[in-house]
Short mmCIF file of C-alpha atoms in Angstrom, two decimals:
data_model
loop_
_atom_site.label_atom_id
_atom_site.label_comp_id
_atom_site.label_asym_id
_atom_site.label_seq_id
_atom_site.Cartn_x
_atom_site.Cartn_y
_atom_site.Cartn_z
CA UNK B 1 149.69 -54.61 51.23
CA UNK B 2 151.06 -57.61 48.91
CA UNK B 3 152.47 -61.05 50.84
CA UNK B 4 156.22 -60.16 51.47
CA UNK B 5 159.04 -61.80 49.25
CA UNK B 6 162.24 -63.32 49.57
CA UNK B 7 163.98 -61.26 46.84
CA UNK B 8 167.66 -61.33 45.17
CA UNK B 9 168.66 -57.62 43.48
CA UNK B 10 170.88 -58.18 41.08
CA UNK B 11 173.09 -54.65 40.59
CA UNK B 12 176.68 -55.88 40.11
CA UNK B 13 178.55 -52.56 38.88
CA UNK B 14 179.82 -50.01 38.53
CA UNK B 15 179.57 -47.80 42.04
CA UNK B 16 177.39 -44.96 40.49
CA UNK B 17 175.32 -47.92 39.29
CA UNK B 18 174.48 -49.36 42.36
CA UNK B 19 173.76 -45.92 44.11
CA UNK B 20 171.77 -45.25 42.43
CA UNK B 21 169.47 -48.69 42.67
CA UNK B 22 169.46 -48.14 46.17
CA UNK B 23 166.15 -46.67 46.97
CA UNK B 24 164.60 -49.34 45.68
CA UNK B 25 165.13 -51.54 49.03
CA UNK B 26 162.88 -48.62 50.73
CA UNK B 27 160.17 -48.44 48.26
CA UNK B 28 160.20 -52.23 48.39
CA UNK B 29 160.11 -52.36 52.50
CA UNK B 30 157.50 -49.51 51.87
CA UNK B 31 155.12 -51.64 50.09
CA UNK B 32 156.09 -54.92 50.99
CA UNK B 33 156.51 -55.08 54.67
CA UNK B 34 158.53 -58.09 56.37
CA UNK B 35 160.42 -59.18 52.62
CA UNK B 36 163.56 -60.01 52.61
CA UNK B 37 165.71 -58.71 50.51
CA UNK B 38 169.81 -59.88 49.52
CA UNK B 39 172.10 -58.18 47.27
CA UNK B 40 173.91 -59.71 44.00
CA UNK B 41 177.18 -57.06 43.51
CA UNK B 42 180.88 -57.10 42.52
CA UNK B 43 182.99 -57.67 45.11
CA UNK B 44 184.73 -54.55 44.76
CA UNK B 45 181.33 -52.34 45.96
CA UNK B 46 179.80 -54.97 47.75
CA UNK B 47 180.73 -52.41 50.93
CA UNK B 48 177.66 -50.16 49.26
CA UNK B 49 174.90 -52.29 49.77
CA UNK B 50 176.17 -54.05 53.34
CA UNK B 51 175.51 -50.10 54.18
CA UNK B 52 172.05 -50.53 54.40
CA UNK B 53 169.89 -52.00 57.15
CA UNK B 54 167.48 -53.10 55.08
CA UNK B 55 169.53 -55.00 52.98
CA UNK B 56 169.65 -58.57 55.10
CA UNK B 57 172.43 -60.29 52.87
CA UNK B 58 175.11 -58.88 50.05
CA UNK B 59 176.42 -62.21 47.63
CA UNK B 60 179.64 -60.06 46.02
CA UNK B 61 180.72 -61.90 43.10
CA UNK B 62 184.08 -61.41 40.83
CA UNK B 63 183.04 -61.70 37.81
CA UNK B 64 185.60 -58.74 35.98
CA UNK B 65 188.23 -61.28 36.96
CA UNK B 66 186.81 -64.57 36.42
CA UNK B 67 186.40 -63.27 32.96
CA UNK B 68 190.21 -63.27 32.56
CA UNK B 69 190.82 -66.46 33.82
CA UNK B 70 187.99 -68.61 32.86
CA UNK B 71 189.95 -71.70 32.02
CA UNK B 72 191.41 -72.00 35.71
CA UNK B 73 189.96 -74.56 37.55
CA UNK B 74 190.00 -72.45 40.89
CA UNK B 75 187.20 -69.53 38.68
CA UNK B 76 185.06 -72.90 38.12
CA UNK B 77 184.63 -73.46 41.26
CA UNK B 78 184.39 -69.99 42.65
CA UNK B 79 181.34 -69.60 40.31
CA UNK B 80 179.81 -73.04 41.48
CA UNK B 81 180.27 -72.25 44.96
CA UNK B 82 178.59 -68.61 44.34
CA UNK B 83 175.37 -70.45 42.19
CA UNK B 84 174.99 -72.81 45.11
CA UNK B 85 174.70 -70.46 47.47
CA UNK B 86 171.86 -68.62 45.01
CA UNK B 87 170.12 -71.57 44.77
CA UNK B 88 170.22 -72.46 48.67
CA UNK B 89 168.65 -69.27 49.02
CA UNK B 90 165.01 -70.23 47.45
CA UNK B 91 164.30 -66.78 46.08
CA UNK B 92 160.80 -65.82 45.27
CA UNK B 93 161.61 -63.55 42.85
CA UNK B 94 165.55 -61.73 40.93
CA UNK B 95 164.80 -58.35 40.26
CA UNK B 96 167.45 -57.59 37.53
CA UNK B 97 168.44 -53.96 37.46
CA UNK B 98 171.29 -53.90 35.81
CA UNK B 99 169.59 -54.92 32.27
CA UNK B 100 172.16 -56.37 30.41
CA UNK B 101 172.65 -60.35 29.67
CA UNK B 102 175.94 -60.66 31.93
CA UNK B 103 173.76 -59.52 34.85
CA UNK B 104 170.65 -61.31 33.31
CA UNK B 105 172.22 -65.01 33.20
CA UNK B 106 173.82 -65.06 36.81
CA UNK B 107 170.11 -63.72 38.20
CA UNK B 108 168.90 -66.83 36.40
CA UNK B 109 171.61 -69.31 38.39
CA UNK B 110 169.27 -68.58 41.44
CA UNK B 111 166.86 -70.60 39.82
CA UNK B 112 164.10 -69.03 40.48
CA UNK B 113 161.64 -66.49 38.62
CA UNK B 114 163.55 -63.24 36.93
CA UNK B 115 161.95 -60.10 36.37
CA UNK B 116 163.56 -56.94 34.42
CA UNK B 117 163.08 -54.70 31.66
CA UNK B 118 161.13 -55.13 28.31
CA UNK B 119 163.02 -54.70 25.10
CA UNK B 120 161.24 -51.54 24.76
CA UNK B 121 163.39 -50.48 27.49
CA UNK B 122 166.54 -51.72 28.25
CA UNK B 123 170.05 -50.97 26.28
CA UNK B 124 170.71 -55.12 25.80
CA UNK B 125 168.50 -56.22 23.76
CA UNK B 126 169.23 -60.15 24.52
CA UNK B 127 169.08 -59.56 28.46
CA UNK B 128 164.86 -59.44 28.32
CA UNK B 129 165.05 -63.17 26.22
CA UNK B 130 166.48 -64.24 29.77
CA UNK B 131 163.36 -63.21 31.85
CA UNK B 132 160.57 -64.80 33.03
CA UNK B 133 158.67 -61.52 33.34
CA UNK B 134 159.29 -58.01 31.47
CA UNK B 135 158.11 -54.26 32.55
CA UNK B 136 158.65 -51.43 29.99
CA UNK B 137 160.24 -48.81 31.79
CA UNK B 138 161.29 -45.00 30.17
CA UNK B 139 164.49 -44.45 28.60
CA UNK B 140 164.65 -41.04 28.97
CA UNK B 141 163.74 -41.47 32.51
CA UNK B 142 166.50 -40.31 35.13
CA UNK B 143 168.47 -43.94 36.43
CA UNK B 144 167.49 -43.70 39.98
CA UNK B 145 163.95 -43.19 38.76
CA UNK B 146 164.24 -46.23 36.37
CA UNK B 147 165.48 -48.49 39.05
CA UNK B 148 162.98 -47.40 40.96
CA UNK B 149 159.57 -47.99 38.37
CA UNK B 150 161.40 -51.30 37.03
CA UNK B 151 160.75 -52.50 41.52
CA UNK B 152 157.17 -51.15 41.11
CA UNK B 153 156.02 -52.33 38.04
CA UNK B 154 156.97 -56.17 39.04
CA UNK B 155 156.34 -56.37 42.88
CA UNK B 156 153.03 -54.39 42.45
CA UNK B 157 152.94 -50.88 43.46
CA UNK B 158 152.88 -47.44 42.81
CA UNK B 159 155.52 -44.67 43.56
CA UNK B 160 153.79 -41.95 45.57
CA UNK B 161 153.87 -38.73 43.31
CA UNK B 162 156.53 -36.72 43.73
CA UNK B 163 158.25 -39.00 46.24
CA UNK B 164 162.15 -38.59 46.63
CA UNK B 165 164.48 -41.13 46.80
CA UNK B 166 165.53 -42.58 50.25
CA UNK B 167 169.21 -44.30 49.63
CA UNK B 168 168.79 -45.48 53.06
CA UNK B 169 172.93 -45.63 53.12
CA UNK B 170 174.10 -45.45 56.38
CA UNK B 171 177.97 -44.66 56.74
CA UNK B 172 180.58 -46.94 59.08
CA UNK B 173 182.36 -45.35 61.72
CA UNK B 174 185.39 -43.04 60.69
CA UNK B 175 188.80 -44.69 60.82
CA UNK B 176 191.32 -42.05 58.96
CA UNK B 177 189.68 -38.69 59.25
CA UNK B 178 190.93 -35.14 59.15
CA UNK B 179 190.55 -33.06 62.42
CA UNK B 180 188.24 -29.62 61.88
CA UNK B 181 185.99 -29.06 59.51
CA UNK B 182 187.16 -30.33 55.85
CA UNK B 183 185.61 -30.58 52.56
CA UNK B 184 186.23 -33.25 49.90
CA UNK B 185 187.45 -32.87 46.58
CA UNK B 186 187.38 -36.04 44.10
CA UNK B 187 189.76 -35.07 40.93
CA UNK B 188 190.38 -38.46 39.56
CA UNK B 189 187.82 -40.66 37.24
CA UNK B 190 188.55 -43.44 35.50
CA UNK B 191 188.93 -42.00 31.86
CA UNK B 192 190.81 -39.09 31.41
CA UNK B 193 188.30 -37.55 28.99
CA UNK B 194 186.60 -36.99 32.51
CA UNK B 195 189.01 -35.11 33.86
CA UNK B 196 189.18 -31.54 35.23
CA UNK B 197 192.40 -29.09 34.81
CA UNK B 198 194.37 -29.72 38.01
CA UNK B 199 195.13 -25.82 38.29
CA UNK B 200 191.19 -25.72 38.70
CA UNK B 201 191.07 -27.57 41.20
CA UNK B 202 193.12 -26.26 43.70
CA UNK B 203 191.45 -23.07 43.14
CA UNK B 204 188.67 -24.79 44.76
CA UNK B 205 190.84 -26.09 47.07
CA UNK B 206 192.03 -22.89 48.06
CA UNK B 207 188.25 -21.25 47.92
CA UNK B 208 187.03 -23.91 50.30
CA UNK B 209 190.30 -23.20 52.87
CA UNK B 210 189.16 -19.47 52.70
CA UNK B 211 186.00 -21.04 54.17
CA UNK B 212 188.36 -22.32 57.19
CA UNK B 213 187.56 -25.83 55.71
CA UNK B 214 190.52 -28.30 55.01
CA UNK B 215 190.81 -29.35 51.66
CA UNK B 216 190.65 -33.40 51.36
CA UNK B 217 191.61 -34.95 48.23
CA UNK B 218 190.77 -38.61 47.36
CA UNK B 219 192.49 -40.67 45.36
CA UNK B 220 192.30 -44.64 44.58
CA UNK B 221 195.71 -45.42 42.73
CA UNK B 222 199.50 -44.64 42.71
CA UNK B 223 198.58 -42.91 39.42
CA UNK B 224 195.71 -40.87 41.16
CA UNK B 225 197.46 -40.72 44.57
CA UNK B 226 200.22 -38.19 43.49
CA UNK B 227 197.59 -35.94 41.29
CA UNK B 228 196.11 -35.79 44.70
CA UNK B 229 199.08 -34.60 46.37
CA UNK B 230 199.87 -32.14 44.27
CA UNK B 231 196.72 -30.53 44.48
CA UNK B 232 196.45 -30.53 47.80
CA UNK B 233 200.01 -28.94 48.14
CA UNK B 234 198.83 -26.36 45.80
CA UNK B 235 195.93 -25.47 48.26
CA UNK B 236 197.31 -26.79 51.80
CA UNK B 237 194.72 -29.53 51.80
CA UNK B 238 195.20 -33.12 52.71
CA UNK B 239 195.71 -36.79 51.48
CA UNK B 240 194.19 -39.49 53.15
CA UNK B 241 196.07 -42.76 52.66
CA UNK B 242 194.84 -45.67 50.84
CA UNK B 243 191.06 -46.12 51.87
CA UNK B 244 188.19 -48.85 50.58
CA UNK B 245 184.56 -48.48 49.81
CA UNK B 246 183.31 -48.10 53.09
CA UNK B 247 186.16 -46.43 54.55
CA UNK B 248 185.67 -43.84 52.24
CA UNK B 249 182.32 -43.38 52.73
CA UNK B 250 182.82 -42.48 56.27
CA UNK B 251 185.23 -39.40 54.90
CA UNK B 252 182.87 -38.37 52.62
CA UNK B 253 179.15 -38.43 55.17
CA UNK B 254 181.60 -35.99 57.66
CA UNK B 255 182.40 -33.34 54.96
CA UNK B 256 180.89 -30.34 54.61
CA UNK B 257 180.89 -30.14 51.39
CA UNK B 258 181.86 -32.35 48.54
CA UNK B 259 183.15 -31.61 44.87
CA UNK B 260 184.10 -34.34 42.37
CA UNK B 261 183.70 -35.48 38.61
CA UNK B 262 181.32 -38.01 37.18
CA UNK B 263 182.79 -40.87 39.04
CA UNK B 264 181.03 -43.12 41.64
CA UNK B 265 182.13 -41.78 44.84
CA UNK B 266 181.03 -38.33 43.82
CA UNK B 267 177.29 -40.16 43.60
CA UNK B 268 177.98 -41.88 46.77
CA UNK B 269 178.68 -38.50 48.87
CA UNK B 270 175.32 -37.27 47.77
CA UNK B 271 173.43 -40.42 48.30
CA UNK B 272 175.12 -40.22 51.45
CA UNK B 273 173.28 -36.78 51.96
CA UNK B 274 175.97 -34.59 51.87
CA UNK B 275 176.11 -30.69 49.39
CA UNK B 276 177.20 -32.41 46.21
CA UNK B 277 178.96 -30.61 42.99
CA UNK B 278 179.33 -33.07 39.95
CA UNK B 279 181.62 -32.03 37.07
CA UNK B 280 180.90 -33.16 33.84
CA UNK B 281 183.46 -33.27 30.88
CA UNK B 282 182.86 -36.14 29.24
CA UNK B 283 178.93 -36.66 28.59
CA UNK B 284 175.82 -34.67 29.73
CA UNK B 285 174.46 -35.33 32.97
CA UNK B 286 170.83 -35.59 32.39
CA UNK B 287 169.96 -39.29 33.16
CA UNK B 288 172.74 -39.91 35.48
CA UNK B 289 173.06 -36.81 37.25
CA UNK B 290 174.38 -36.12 40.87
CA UNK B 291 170.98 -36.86 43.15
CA UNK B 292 170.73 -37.22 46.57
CA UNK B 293 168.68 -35.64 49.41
CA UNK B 294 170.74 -32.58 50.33
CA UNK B 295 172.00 -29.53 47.94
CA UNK B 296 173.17 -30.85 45.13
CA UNK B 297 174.05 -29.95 41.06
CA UNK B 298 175.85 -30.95 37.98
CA UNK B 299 177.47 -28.77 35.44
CA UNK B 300 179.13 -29.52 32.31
CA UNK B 301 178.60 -32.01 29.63
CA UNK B 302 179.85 -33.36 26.31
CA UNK B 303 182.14 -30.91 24.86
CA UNK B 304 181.40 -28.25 27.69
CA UNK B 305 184.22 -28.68 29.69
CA UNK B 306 182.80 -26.28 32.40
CA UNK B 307 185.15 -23.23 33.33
CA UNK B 308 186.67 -22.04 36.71
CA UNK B 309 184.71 -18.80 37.60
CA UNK B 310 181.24 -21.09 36.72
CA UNK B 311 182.36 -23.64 38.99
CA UNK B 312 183.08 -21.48 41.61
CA UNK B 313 180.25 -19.12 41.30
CA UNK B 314 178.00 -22.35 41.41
CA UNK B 315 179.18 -23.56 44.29
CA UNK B 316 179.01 -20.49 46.31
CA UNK B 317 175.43 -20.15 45.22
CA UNK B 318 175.16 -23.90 46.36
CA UNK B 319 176.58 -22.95 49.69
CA UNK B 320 174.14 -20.16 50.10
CA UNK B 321 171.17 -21.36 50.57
#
């Protein structure tokens, strides 16, 4: 076993994005007992990381709105006050997983050596001109997997063959939750090339109330709240109101079952652990399909919007087994 590190992760977006990095911070503990390791994110899913233990510190950061206002004096000093603290922290080492120069030039504000991926390997090709140290990773490889060999290659070690992921999330305690058994549906994404017929879905809705489960149907916007309650009155399900990251994630670790499109709570509820179905319309899932440690599958892809009788037969074979 290597000396443990103090070590920054830099993963600022989006919330499929930094599921999936998550396993790294138990392959790292795995291999390189006692380090310590903090969290660089957007503010907006910095509730992801702070869910697990082995995570000691989570820096969120705003930089989708800085962006807009970078000639306010009040952004300048937000982002000096955020480098500071980087540099107070005397990192050994920024692991860089997001792999583009955005996330590449705030890991280097830590001041301190940063590692990511070769330009063999990454989709940026300035981001690797920022590192101090490059690892060729797979492109074809799936993105929990990348994340995953990127940790290895620089800290040192080798993934055990075969091992699965361990997201290592641990859900907060419920605040709004349905009484009885429920399942979750998630119908809203944030393109609408994503989207699934809303007649579809609350024949789901209504196949998983057959099941004497309640219907719940997420939603994160005025726009997205009443396609949520329209679908659930079309299948006697139910809205929760207005919930954030973590909140959420305590709805979906106490379903039974969850089905949603290619969005980023539909990856959190099966990092989460929980029998995950991921509808595709809008790309294919291979490299960024649903994973997780319980039952879970993706359907669809680009230009196969994936019918109703395939969705539902799927998921009853999912439920089976």
């Amino acid at each position: 076993m290597a000396d443990p590190l103090h070590l920054l992760i830099v993963k600022t977006s989006s919330m499929g994005d930094v599921v999936h990095a998550m396993p790294v911070v138990a392959d790292i503990h795995a291999h390189r007992p006692g380090s310590r390791i903090d969290w660089l994110v957007e503010a907006p899913f910095a509730a992801i990381p702070q869910m697990h233990p082995g995570v000691a510190e989570v820096l969120p950061m705003a930089w989708r709105k800085w962006r807009r206002q970078l000639f306010q004096r009040a952004t300048w000093q937000a982002m000096g006050a955020l480098r500071q603290r980087l540099r107070d922290a005397r990192y050994d080492l920024v692991l860089d997983l997001q792999g583009l120069t955005k996330s590449a030039l705030w890991a280097r504000q830590a001041g301190a050596p940063v590692a990511g991926y070769d330009r063999h390997s990454g989709r940026d090709p300035w981001a690797p001109v920022l590192y101090a140290r490059r690892a060729q990773v797979g492109l074809d490889l799936q993105a929990v997997l990348r994340c995953r060999l990127l940790a290895a290659a620089h800290l040192g070690y080798t993934l055990p063959e075969g091992a699965p992921p361990d997201f290592g999330l641990r859900a907060p305690a419920p605040g709004w939750q349905p009484k009885g058994a429920y399942a979750v549906l998630i119908p809203n994404a944030s393109r609408a090339e994503k989207l699934w017929p809303e007649r579809h879905w609350i024949a789901v809705g209504r196949h998983l109330a057959e099941r004497g489960w309640m219907p719940v149907v997420l939603w994160g916007s005025e726009a997205e709240q009443t396609l949520a309650e329209r679908i659930a009155a079309g299948c006697d399900g139910d809205v929760p109101p207005f919930l954030r990251v973590g909140e959420m994630a305590a709805v979906l670790a106490g379903a039974r079952t969850v089905v949603g499109l290619d969005t980023g709570f539909t990856h959190l509820a099966a990092a989460l652990g929980r029998p995950t179905l991921g509808i595709y319309c809008d790309h294919d899932p291979g490299l960024a399909g649903i994973t997780g440690p319980a039952r879970v599958v993706s359907i669809g892809g680009k230009g196969q919007v994936p019918g109703r009788p395939e969705v539902l037969g799927l998921l009853d074979r999912q439920l089976a087994v």
